[in-house]
PDB file of C-alpha atoms and ligand atoms in Angstrom:
ATOM      1  CA  MET A   1      -0.013   0.283  -0.528  1.00  0.00           C
ATOM      2  CA  VAL A   2       2.768   2.483   0.683  1.00  0.00           C
ATOM      3  CA  LEU A   3       4.814   1.209  -2.176  1.00  0.00           C
ATOM      4  CA  ARG A   4       1.326   1.508  -4.846  1.00  0.00           C
ATOM      5  CA  MET A   5       0.999   5.138  -2.740  1.00  0.00           C
ATOM      6  CA  ALA A   6       4.459   6.685  -3.287  1.00  0.00           C
ATOM      7  CA  LEU A   7       4.466   5.388  -7.325  1.00  0.00           C
ATOM      8  CA  HIS A   8       1.293   7.144  -7.881  1.00  0.00           C
ATOM      9  CA  LEU A   9       2.672  10.651  -8.891  1.00  0.00           C
ATOM     10  CA  PRO A  10      -0.192  13.201 -10.848  1.00  0.00           C
ATOM     11  CA  THR A  11       1.157  14.486 -14.559  1.00  0.00           C
ATOM     12  CA  ILE A  12       2.178  17.729 -14.665  1.00  0.00           C
ATOM     13  CA  PRO A  13      -0.923  19.925 -15.415  1.00  0.00           C
ATOM     14  CA  ASN A  14       0.041  21.800 -19.186  1.00  0.00           C
ATOM     15  CA  ASP A  15      -0.020  25.078 -17.587  1.00  0.00           C
ATOM     16  CA  CYS A  16       1.938  24.252 -15.273  1.00  0.00           C
ATOM     17  CA  ILE A  17       4.201  22.721 -17.908  1.00  0.00           C
ATOM     18  CA  GLY A  18       3.889  25.985 -19.863  1.00  0.00           C
ATOM     19  CA  GLU A  19       4.270  28.794 -16.653  1.00  0.00           C
ATOM     20  CA  ILE A  20       7.797  26.768 -16.307  1.00  0.00           C
ATOM     21  CA  VAL A  21       9.157  26.530 -19.966  1.00  0.00           C
ATOM     22  CA  SER A  22       8.137  29.969 -19.876  1.00  0.00           C
ATOM     23  CA  ILE A  23       9.777  31.453 -16.560  1.00  0.00           C
ATOM     24  CA  ALA A  24      13.330  29.768 -17.079  1.00  0.00           C
ATOM     25  CA  ALA A  25      13.521  30.772 -21.039  1.00  0.00           C
ATOM     26  CA  PHE A  26      13.111  34.199 -19.905  1.00  0.00           C
ATOM     27  CA  ALA A  27      15.672  34.008 -17.814  1.00  0.00           C
ATOM     28  CA  ALA A  28      17.868  32.288 -20.309  1.00  0.00           C
ATOM     29  CA  ALA A  29      17.071  35.532 -22.744  1.00  0.00           C
ATOM     30  CA  ARG A  30      19.056  37.429 -19.843  1.00  0.00           C
ATOM     31  CA  GLY A  31      21.797  35.368 -19.189  1.00  0.00           C
ATOM     32  CA  TRP A  32      21.017  34.414 -16.039  1.00  0.00           C
ATOM     33  CA  VAL A  33      21.194  30.807 -15.980  1.00  0.00           C
ATOM     34  CA  PRO A  34      24.512  29.833 -17.938  1.00  0.00           C
ATOM     35  CA  ALA A  35      25.888  27.034 -19.110  1.00  0.00           C
ATOM     36  CA  THR A  36      22.907  24.747 -17.746  1.00  0.00           C
ATOM     37  CA  SER A  37      23.025  26.587 -14.339  1.00  0.00           C
ATOM     38  CA  GLY A  38      19.555  27.235 -12.738  1.00  0.00           C
ATOM     39  CA  ASN A  39      16.365  25.462 -11.503  1.00  0.00           C
ATOM     40  CA  PHE A  40      12.789  26.189 -11.715  1.00  0.00           C
ATOM     41  CA  SER A  41      10.053  24.698 -10.140  1.00  0.00           C
ATOM     42  CA  ARG A  42       6.312  25.057  -9.659  1.00  0.00           C
ATOM     43  CA  ARG A  43       4.042  23.302  -7.048  1.00  0.00           C
ATOM     44  CA  ILE A  44       1.254  20.733  -8.737  1.00  0.00           C
ATOM     45  CA  ASP A  45      -0.761  20.720  -5.392  1.00  0.00           C
ATOM     46  CA  ALA A  46      -0.055  20.572  -1.671  1.00  0.00           C
ATOM     47  CA  ARG A  47       2.151  17.412  -1.682  1.00  0.00           C
ATOM     48  CA  HIS A  48       3.680  17.677  -4.904  1.00  0.00           C
ATOM     49  CA  ILE A  49       5.893  19.573  -7.781  1.00  0.00           C
ATOM     50  CA  ALA A  50       7.436  19.969 -10.691  1.00  0.00           C
ATOM     51  CA  ILE A  51      11.325  20.743 -11.012  1.00  0.00           C
ATOM     52  CA  THR A  52      13.405  20.876 -14.143  1.00  0.00           C
ATOM     53  CA  ARG A  53      15.633  17.889 -14.362  1.00  0.00           C
ATOM     54  CA  SER A  54      19.928  18.073 -14.295  1.00  0.00           C
ATOM     55  CA  GLY A  55      21.826  19.533 -16.905  1.00  0.00           C
ATOM     56  CA  ILE A  56      19.474  20.487 -19.491  1.00  0.00           C
ATOM     57  CA  ASP A  57      19.535  24.188 -21.544  1.00  0.00           C
ATOM     58  CA  LYS A  58      17.218  26.178 -19.419  1.00  0.00           C
ATOM     59  CA  GLY A  59      16.354  28.030 -23.048  1.00  0.00           C
ATOM     60  CA  SER A  60      14.235  25.470 -24.398  1.00  0.00           C
ATOM     61  CA  ILE A  61      12.952  23.232 -21.757  1.00  0.00           C
ATOM     62  CA  ARG A  62      10.117  20.324 -23.333  1.00  0.00           C
ATOM     63  CA  ALA A  63       7.595  18.684 -21.103  1.00  0.00           C
ATOM     64  CA  ASP A  64      10.338  15.511 -20.064  1.00  0.00           C
ATOM     65  CA  ASP A  65      12.662  17.784 -18.828  1.00  0.00           C
ATOM     66  CA  LEU A  66      10.288  18.027 -16.092  1.00  0.00           C
ATOM     67  CA  ILE A  67      10.378  15.249 -13.186  1.00  0.00           C
ATOM     68  CA  VAL A  68       7.333  15.006 -10.290  1.00  0.00           C
ATOM     69  CA  VAL A  69       8.806  15.311  -6.781  1.00  0.00           C
ATOM     70  CA  ASP A  70       6.960  14.293  -4.184  1.00  0.00           C
ATOM     71  CA  LEU A  71       7.159  16.353  -0.803  1.00  0.00           C
ATOM     72  CA  ALA A  72       6.706  13.134   1.712  1.00  0.00           C
ATOM     73  CA  ALA A  73       8.951  10.928   0.169  1.00  0.00           C
ATOM     74  CA  ALA A  74      12.825  10.912  -0.830  1.00  0.00           C
ATOM     75  CA  LEU A  75      14.180  12.724  -4.351  1.00  0.00           C
ATOM     76  CA  PRO A  76      13.876  11.021  -7.367  1.00  0.00           C
ATOM     77  CA  PRO A  77      16.930  10.273  -9.735  1.00  0.00           C
ATOM     78  CA  GLY A  78      17.482  12.542 -12.067  1.00  0.00           C
ATOM     79  CA  VAL A  79      16.504  15.919 -10.118  1.00  0.00           C
ATOM     80  CA  SER A  80      18.957  18.949  -9.879  1.00  0.00           C
ATOM     81  CA  ALA A  81      21.318  18.501  -6.935  1.00  0.00           C
ATOM     82  CA  GLU A  82      19.763  21.368  -5.597  1.00  0.00           C
ATOM     83  CA  ALA A  83      16.537  20.308  -5.937  1.00  0.00           C
ATOM     84  CA  PRO A  84      16.353  19.523  -1.484  1.00  0.00           C
ATOM     85  CA  LEU A  85      16.453  23.708  -1.546  1.00  0.00           C
ATOM     86  CA  HIS A  86      13.450  24.021  -3.813  1.00  0.00           C
ATOM     87  CA  ALA A  87      11.706  21.185  -2.160  1.00  0.00           C
ATOM     88  CA  GLU A  88      12.116  22.620   1.549  1.00  0.00           C
ATOM     89  CA  ARG A  89      11.338  26.512   0.867  1.00  0.00           C
ATOM     90  CA  TYR A  90       7.873  24.348  -0.352  1.00  0.00           C
ATOM     91  CA  ARG A  91       7.627  22.255   2.969  1.00  0.00           C
ATOM     92  CA  ALA A  92       8.029  25.568   4.974  1.00  0.00           C
ATOM     93  CA  ASP A  93       5.558  27.342   3.478  1.00  0.00           C
ATOM     94  CA  ALA A  94       2.489  26.493   1.926  1.00  0.00           C
ATOM     95  CA  SER A  95       1.866  29.631   0.053  1.00  0.00           C
ATOM     96  CA  VAL A  96       4.713  29.205  -2.177  1.00  0.00           C
ATOM     97  CA  GLY A  97       3.867  28.293  -5.629  1.00  0.00           C
ATOM     98  CA  ALA A  98       7.261  28.623  -7.888  1.00  0.00           C
ATOM     99  CA  VAL A  99      10.346  28.663  -7.494  1.00  0.00           C
ATOM    100  CA  ALA A 100      13.355  29.987  -9.213  1.00  0.00           C
ATOM    101  CA  HIS A 101      17.082  29.914  -9.144  1.00  0.00           C
ATOM    102  CA  VAL A 102      19.835  31.323 -11.382  1.00  0.00           C
ATOM    103  CA  HIS A 103      23.482  32.456 -11.767  1.00  0.00           C
ATOM    104  CA  THR A 104      23.258  36.194 -12.647  1.00  0.00           C
ATOM    105  CA  ILE A 105      27.116  37.949 -11.875  1.00  0.00           C
ATOM    106  CA  ALA A 106      25.131  40.561  -9.557  1.00  0.00           C
ATOM    107  CA  ALA A 107      24.780  37.740  -7.477  1.00  0.00           C
ATOM    108  CA  THR A 108      27.756  35.777  -7.330  1.00  0.00           C
ATOM    109  CA  VAL A 109      29.392  38.859  -7.142  1.00  0.00           C
ATOM    110  CA  LEU A 110      27.745  40.606  -4.341  1.00  0.00           C
ATOM    111  CA  SER A 111      27.067  37.282  -2.240  1.00  0.00           C
ATOM    112  CA  ARG A 112      30.849  36.376  -1.968  1.00  0.00           C
ATOM    113  CA  ALA A 113      31.875  40.422  -1.198  1.00  0.00           C
ATOM    114  CA  ASP A 114      29.049  40.327   1.382  1.00  0.00           C
ATOM    115  CA  ALA A 115      29.534  37.166   2.317  1.00  0.00           C
ATOM    116  CA  SER A 116      30.843  38.125   6.477  1.00  0.00           C
ATOM    117  CA  ARG A 117      28.170  40.244   6.331  1.00  0.00           C
ATOM    118  CA  GLY A 118      25.500  38.027   6.107  1.00  0.00           C
ATOM    119  CA  HIS A 119      22.907  40.070   3.945  1.00  0.00           C
ATOM    120  CA  VAL A 120      23.633  42.036   1.109  1.00  0.00           C
ATOM    121  CA  LEU A 121      21.901  46.132   2.264  1.00  0.00           C
ATOM    122  CA  LEU A 122      19.238  47.093  -0.848  1.00  0.00           C
ATOM    123  CA  ASP A 123      18.470  50.577   0.623  1.00  0.00           C
ATOM    124  CA  GLY A 124      16.086  52.997  -1.248  1.00  0.00           C
ATOM    125  CA  PHE A 125      15.285  51.822  -4.145  1.00  0.00           C
ATOM    126  CA  GLU A 126      11.778  52.052  -5.944  1.00  0.00           C
ATOM    127  CA  MET A 127      12.073  48.847  -7.078  1.00  0.00           C
ATOM    128  CA  HIS A 128      11.556  47.689  -3.701  1.00  0.00           C
ATOM    129  CA  LYS A 129       7.186  47.723  -4.289  1.00  0.00           C
ATOM    130  CA  VAL A 130       7.994  44.690  -6.514  1.00  0.00           C
ATOM    131  CA  LEU A 131       8.147  42.815  -3.220  1.00  0.00           C
ATOM    132  CA  ASP A 132       5.296  41.085  -1.429  1.00  0.00           C
ATOM    133  CA  GLY A 133       4.892  43.059   1.682  1.00  0.00           C
ATOM    134  CA  ILE A 134       6.928  46.210   0.522  1.00  0.00           C
ATOM    135  CA  THR A 135       5.093  50.097  -0.443  1.00  0.00           C
ATOM    136  CA  THR A 136       7.431  52.438  -0.030  1.00  0.00           C
ATOM    137  CA  HIS A 137      11.132  52.810  -1.769  1.00  0.00           C
ATOM    138  CA  GLU A 138      12.047  54.656   1.921  1.00  0.00           C
ATOM    139  CA  SER A 139      12.738  50.817   3.355  1.00  0.00           C
ATOM    140  CA  THR A 140      15.986  48.686   3.776  1.00  0.00           C
ATOM    141  CA  VAL A 141      15.953  45.071   1.913  1.00  0.00           C
ATOM    142  CA  ARG A 142      18.546  43.314   3.762  1.00  0.00           C
ATOM    143  CA  LEU A 143      18.947  40.160   1.050  1.00  0.00           C
ATOM    144  CA  PRO A 144      20.322  36.917   3.598  1.00  0.00           C
ATOM    145  CA  ILE A 145      23.301  35.271   2.441  1.00  0.00           C
ATOM    146  CA  PHE A 146      24.451  32.359   2.814  1.00  0.00           C
ATOM    147  CA  ALA A 147      27.764  29.759   2.894  1.00  0.00           C
ATOM    148  CA  ASN A 148      27.348  27.891  -0.409  1.00  0.00           C
ATOM    149  CA  ASP A 149      27.030  23.834   0.600  1.00  0.00           C
ATOM    150  CA  GLN A 150      27.439  20.889  -1.759  1.00  0.00           C
ATOM    151  CA  ASP A 151      25.406  18.850   0.898  1.00  0.00           C
ATOM    152  CA  THR A 152      22.621  20.622  -0.995  1.00  0.00           C
ATOM    153  CA  GLN A 153      19.891  18.837   1.961  1.00  0.00           C
ATOM    154  CA  ALA A 154      21.840  20.000   4.911  1.00  0.00           C
ATOM    155  CA  LEU A 155      22.674  23.473   3.195  1.00  0.00           C
ATOM    156  CA  ALA A 156      18.366  23.375   2.758  1.00  0.00           C
ATOM    157  CA  GLN A 157      17.606  23.026   6.242  1.00  0.00           C
ATOM    158  CA  ARG A 158      19.781  25.413   7.516  1.00  0.00           C
ATOM    159  CA  VAL A 159      18.712  27.798   4.994  1.00  0.00           C
ATOM    160  CA  GLU A 160      15.260  26.782   6.221  1.00  0.00           C
ATOM    161  CA  ALA A 161      15.797  27.445   9.991  1.00  0.00           C
ATOM    162  CA  ALA A 162      17.589  30.928   9.712  1.00  0.00           C
ATOM    163  CA  LEU A 163      14.720  32.597   7.496  1.00  0.00           C
ATOM    164  CA  PRO A 164      12.398  34.784   9.453  1.00  0.00           C
ATOM    165  CA  PRO A 165       8.637  34.708   9.303  1.00  0.00           C
ATOM    166  CA  ASN A 166       7.469  36.201   5.816  1.00  0.00           C
ATOM    167  CA  PRO A 167      10.783  36.884   4.322  1.00  0.00           C
ATOM    168  CA  VAL A 168      12.140  38.946   1.923  1.00  0.00           C
ATOM    169  CA  PRO A 169      11.175  36.675  -1.145  1.00  0.00           C
ATOM    170  CA  GLY A 170      14.700  35.715  -1.577  1.00  0.00           C
ATOM    171  CA  TYR A 171      18.087  34.455  -0.659  1.00  0.00           C
ATOM    172  CA  LEU A 172      21.584  33.979  -1.840  1.00  0.00           C
ATOM    173  CA  LEU A 173      24.034  31.258  -1.981  1.00  0.00           C
ATOM    174  CA  SER A 174      27.587  32.982  -1.354  1.00  0.00           C
ATOM    175  CA  GLY A 175      29.746  32.195  -5.061  1.00  0.00           C
ATOM    176  CA  HIS A 176      26.690  31.150  -6.308  1.00  0.00           C
ATOM    177  CA  GLY A 177      23.685  32.192  -7.070  1.00  0.00           C
ATOM    178  CA  LEU A 178      19.997  33.721  -5.861  1.00  0.00           C
ATOM    179  CA  TYR A 179      17.013  32.124  -5.244  1.00  0.00           C
ATOM    180  CA  ALA A 180      13.405  33.581  -5.583  1.00  0.00           C
ATOM    181  CA  TRP A 181       9.723  32.150  -4.481  1.00  0.00           C
ATOM    182  CA  GLY A 182       6.595  33.817  -4.953  1.00  0.00           C
ATOM    183  CA  ALA A 183       2.552  32.460  -4.442  1.00  0.00           C
ATOM    184  CA  THR A 184       2.100  32.020  -8.484  1.00  0.00           C
ATOM    185  CA  ALA A 185       4.392  31.468 -11.120  1.00  0.00           C
ATOM    186  CA  ALA A 186       4.010  35.471 -12.365  1.00  0.00           C
ATOM    187  CA  ASP A 187       4.694  36.181  -8.357  1.00  0.00           C
ATOM    188  CA  THR A 188       8.370  34.495  -8.407  1.00  0.00           C
ATOM    189  CA  ARG A 189       8.596  35.920 -12.140  1.00  0.00           C
ATOM    190  CA  ARG A 190       8.174  39.344 -10.981  1.00  0.00           C
ATOM    191  CA  HIS A 191      10.532  39.162  -6.877  1.00  0.00           C
ATOM    192  CA  LEU A 192      13.430  36.929  -9.251  1.00  0.00           C
ATOM    193  CA  GLU A 193      13.110  40.286 -12.032  1.00  0.00           C
ATOM    194  CA  GLY A 194      13.270  42.743  -8.963  1.00  0.00           C
ATOM    195  CA  LEU A 195      15.792  41.009  -6.795  1.00  0.00           C
ATOM    196  CA  GLN A 196      18.311  40.905  -9.707  1.00  0.00           C
ATOM    197  CA  PHE A 197      17.145  44.403 -10.584  1.00  0.00           C
ATOM    198  CA  LEU A 198      18.539  45.416  -7.161  1.00  0.00           C
ATOM    199  CA  LEU A 199      21.374  43.563  -7.144  1.00  0.00           C
ATOM    200  CA  GLN A 200      22.577  44.641 -10.666  1.00  0.00           C
ATOM    201  CA  CYS A 201      22.319  48.797  -9.203  1.00  0.00           C
ATOM    202  CA  ALA A 202      23.877  47.598  -5.982  1.00  0.00           C
ATOM    203  CA  LEU A 203      27.024  46.252  -7.948  1.00  0.00           C
ATOM    204  CA  GLU A 204      26.901  49.271 -10.297  1.00  0.00           C
ATOM    205  CA  GLU A 205      26.821  52.140  -7.300  1.00  0.00           C
ATOM    206  CA  ARG A 206      29.971  50.226  -5.690  1.00  0.00           C
ATOM    207  CA  ARG A 207      31.837  50.487  -9.025  1.00  0.00           C
ATOM    208  CA  LEU A 208      31.302  53.553  -9.024  1.00  0.00           C
ATOM    209  CA  GLY A 209      32.477  54.078  -5.550  1.00  0.00           C
ATOM    210  CA  GLN A 210      29.088  55.254  -3.943  1.00  0.00           C
TER     211      GLN A 210
HETATM  212 ZN1   ZN B 301      23.236  26.490  -8.549  1.00  0.00          ZN
END
């Protein structure tokens, strides 16, 4: 009985496939997922997500590049090594509907430069307002930075233990990249693009010595 339940995985709805293909292509077109890096996922139901498999070009994802993960079971073979970071985000917050992970230059450079501080400070930008819960540019966003770790299951658990309630919808892994999430795929894309814009602004300001 237990085995049968574990094998009974839902098919991935077409709208879910379309949303993952769309956000991945959006990121790929901007050079945010170079050399098959990055990964994208979307919740199917309370217990299951669909996630990109390992080692694919994110600019040309097909339906059979997506793998269903049962959040109540062990991860299946073929998923990205970073799948635990997605799965733990969905387990920790039932309102999370999609997760995106990219390797942008701004995220990679700033996450190294500010690793000892534990966050990148993003202060006073109008773009803050695209982040859920922020209604004014007169705000300070501290985007958390966590030390990278090849044991992504242990890393995912450390991240979730450290995130505050109602966190900024993203975090950085040092020398690695940016994670962002939202209630829908559209929210996730908005948060991803907004956070990437803010990181790019912070990087450009430092180049100017500001
Ligand atoms: Zn990565």
